[in-house]
Structures are given as C-alpha cells and as structure tokens.
XYZ file of C-alpha atoms in Angstrom:
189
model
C 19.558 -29.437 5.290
C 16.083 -29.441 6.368
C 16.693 -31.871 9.793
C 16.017 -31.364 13.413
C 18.560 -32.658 15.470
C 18.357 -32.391 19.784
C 20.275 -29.003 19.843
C 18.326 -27.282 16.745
C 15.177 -28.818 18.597
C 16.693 -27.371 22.042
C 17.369 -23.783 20.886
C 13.181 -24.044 19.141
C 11.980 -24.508 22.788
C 14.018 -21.696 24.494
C 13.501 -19.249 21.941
C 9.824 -19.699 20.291
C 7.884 -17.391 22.291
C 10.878 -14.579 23.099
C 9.678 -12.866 19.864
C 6.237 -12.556 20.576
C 6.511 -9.950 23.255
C 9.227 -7.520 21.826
C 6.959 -7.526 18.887
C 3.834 -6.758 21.223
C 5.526 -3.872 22.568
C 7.249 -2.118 19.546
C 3.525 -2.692 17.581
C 2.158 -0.736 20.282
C 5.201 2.169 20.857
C 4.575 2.725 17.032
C 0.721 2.865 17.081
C -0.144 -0.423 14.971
C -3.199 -1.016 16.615
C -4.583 2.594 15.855
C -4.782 2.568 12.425
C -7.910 0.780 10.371
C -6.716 -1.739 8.399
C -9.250 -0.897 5.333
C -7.427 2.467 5.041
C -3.805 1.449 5.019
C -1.344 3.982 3.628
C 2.424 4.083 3.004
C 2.412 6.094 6.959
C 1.125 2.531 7.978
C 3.740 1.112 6.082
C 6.509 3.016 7.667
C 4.864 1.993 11.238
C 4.993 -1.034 10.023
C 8.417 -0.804 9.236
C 9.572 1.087 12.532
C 7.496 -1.571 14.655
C 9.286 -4.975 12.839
C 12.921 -3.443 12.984
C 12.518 -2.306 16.597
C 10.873 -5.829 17.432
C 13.874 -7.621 15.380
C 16.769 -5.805 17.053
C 14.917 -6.476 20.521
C 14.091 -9.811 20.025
C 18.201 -10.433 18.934
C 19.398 -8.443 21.718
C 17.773 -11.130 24.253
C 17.803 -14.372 22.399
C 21.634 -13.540 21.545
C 22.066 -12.763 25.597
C 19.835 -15.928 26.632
C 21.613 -17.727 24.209
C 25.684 -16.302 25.221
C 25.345 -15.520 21.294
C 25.510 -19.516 20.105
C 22.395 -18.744 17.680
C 22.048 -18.122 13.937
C 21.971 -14.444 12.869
C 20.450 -15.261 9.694
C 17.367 -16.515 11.490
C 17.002 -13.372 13.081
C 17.127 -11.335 10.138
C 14.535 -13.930 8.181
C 12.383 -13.467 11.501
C 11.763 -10.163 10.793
C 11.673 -10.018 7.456
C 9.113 -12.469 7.073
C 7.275 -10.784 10.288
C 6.845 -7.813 8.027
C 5.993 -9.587 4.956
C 3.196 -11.117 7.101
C 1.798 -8.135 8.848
C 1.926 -5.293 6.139
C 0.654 -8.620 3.570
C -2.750 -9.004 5.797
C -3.180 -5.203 5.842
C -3.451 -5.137 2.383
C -4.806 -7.742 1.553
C -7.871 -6.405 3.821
C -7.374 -3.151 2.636
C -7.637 -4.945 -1.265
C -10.731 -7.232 -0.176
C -12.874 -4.674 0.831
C -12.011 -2.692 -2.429
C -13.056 -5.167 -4.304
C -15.978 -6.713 -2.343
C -17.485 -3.104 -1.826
C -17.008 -0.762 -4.624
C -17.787 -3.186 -7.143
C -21.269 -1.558 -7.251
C -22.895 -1.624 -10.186
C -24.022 1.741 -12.196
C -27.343 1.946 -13.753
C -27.287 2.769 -17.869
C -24.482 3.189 -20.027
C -20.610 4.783 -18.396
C -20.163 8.391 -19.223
C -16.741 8.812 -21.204
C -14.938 11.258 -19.312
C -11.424 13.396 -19.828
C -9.508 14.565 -17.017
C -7.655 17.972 -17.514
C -4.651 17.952 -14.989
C -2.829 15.172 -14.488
C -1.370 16.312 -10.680
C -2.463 15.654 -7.410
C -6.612 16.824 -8.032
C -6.468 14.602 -11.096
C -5.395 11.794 -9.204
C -7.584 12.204 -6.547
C -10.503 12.527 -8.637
C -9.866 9.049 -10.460
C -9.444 6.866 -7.329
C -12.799 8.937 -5.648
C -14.515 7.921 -9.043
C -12.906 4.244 -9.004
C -13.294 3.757 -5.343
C -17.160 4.921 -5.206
C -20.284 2.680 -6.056
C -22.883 3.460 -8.597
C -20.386 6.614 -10.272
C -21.224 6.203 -13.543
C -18.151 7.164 -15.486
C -15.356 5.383 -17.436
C -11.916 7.653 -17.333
C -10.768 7.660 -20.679
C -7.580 9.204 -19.765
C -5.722 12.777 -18.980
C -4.554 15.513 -20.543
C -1.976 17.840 -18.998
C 0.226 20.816 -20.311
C 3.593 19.521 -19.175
C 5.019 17.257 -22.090
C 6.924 15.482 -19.156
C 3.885 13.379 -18.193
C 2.758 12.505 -21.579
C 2.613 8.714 -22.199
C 2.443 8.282 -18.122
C -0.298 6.985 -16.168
C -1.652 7.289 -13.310
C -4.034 4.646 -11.994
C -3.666 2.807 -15.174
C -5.272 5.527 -17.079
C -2.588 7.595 -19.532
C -1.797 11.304 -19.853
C -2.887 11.121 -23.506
C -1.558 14.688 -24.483
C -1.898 18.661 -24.380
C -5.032 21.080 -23.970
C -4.037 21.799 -28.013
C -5.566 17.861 -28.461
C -8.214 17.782 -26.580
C -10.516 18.539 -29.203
C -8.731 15.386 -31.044
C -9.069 13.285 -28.329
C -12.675 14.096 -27.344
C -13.919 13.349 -30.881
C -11.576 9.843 -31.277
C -12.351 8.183 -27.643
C -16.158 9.684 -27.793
C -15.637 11.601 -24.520
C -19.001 12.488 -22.481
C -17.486 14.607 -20.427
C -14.746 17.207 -19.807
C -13.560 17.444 -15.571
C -10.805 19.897 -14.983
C -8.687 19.036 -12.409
C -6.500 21.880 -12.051
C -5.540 23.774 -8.551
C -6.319 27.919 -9.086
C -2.535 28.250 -7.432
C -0.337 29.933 -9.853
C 3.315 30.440 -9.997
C 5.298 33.689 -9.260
C-alpha cells in the first residue's frame, strides 16, 4: 500500500539503526574488511554471503525480541537480501571499473592472431592474463582442445573451436600469428 501510518512510522524509529551494528560485527567475524575490493573472487562472495546471513538472523533475533515479535518477517528477509545485493554489487562494480578504466591500454601495431592449445585451467588463465594486461598485443582467436566434450564451449567468450587434427585448418582460415600451448606436463596413470 505504499502509506505510513503512526505505528509503521513507530516501529521505523525503534528499529532503523538495530541493523547497523549486527552487520558491523558479522562483516568483521568474516573478514570483509580484509579483502581488496579490485580483486574480488567468489571466496569474497561466500564472505559476503556468511557476513549478510549472520547479520540477518542477528539483526531478527533482537528486533523480533525488542519488538515481543509484532514485526514483519518479510522485511527482515528483504533486509538482507537487498544488504547483499548492495555490498557484493559495489565490490564488483569496483572490481569491473578498474578493469575497464585500467587495462584498456592501448597496444602499439597490428594484434597478433593467436590459438590457444588446451582449453583447461592454463588456457584459461592465460586468456584473462592476456585480457587483463595493458599493451599485450594479441587477439585470442579461440582454443583447441582434445576432449570433444568442450568443443563449441567457451571460455571467456572465446570458443573451443576443435581438435589438434584441425589446427592446421583453423590456423590457415582465422590467419593465426601464433600457436600458445597451454597444456599442464601432468599425465594420467
């Protein structure tokens, strides 16, 4: 309904700043303040997680004992949803703005055309080093891997384009500069 009457506008007062420190205190039990923002990972994520569910269940424990339980539980819930939609949404959007602001170097003569051999962990690796650094001079064409499995997948929005057996294919069509195995020398019993 949208209105403010005297007892929604009576429960706002008691309960607007009860939040604030169960919040402080989980953010800090699960290490929030630690991490760099620039750098945030999907371990930040799950702190991020930890910290807004502890916060949520603290901060209903006391408003719903301050308030002998006469409050909406749906609030609550919201509360911390949108708490985490707000903290882990200014992490990355940091974590995207400096992306963009500081690897958009620009490279000096025409990209190298380059093929990636291994489309695993190395190869993956290798393309966001190569995306993520200024001045690299190379355009990832795409992948090629031996498992069939990962055909037609991509990683980084480059696609495993085929086998080994089609590389010679593939160089000639997508004029390919450059050949970069990324292959681990761990081999299988």
């Amino acid at each position: 309904e949208f209105i403010l009457t005297p007892a929604t506008l009576d429960i706002i007062r008691s309960t607007i700043w009860k939040p604030l420190p169960c919040y402080l205190i989980s953010a800090f039990v699960f290490s929030m303040y630690r991490g760099m923002f620039h750098y945030a990972s999907y371990t930040d994520m799950i702190n991020i997680v930890k910290a807004c569910t502890s916060g949520g269940i603290l901060t209903a424990f006391l408003i719903l004992f301050m308030r002998q339980g006469r409050f909406p539980r749906s609030v609550l819930i919201l509360h911390t949803l949108f708490t985490f939609m707000g903290i882990a949404g200014i992490r990355m959007a940091i974590r995207m703005i400096r992306n963009y602001v500081r690897y958009s170097g620009i490279a000096i003569g025409e990209p190298r055309n380059i093929l990636l051999v291994g489309a695993g962990d190395l190869g993956e690796g290798l393309v966001r080093q190569i995306e993520k650094t200024p001045g690299v001079n190379y355009r990832v064409i795409g992948f090629i891997d031996d498992d069939p499995a990962k055909w037609g997948m991509q990683i980084h929005g480059h696609t495993v384009l085929g086998g080994r057996e089609d590389l010679a294919k593939l160089a000639k069509k997508h004029e390919i500069d450059e050949v970069i195995i990324a292959i681990s020398s761990q081999r299988g019993d």
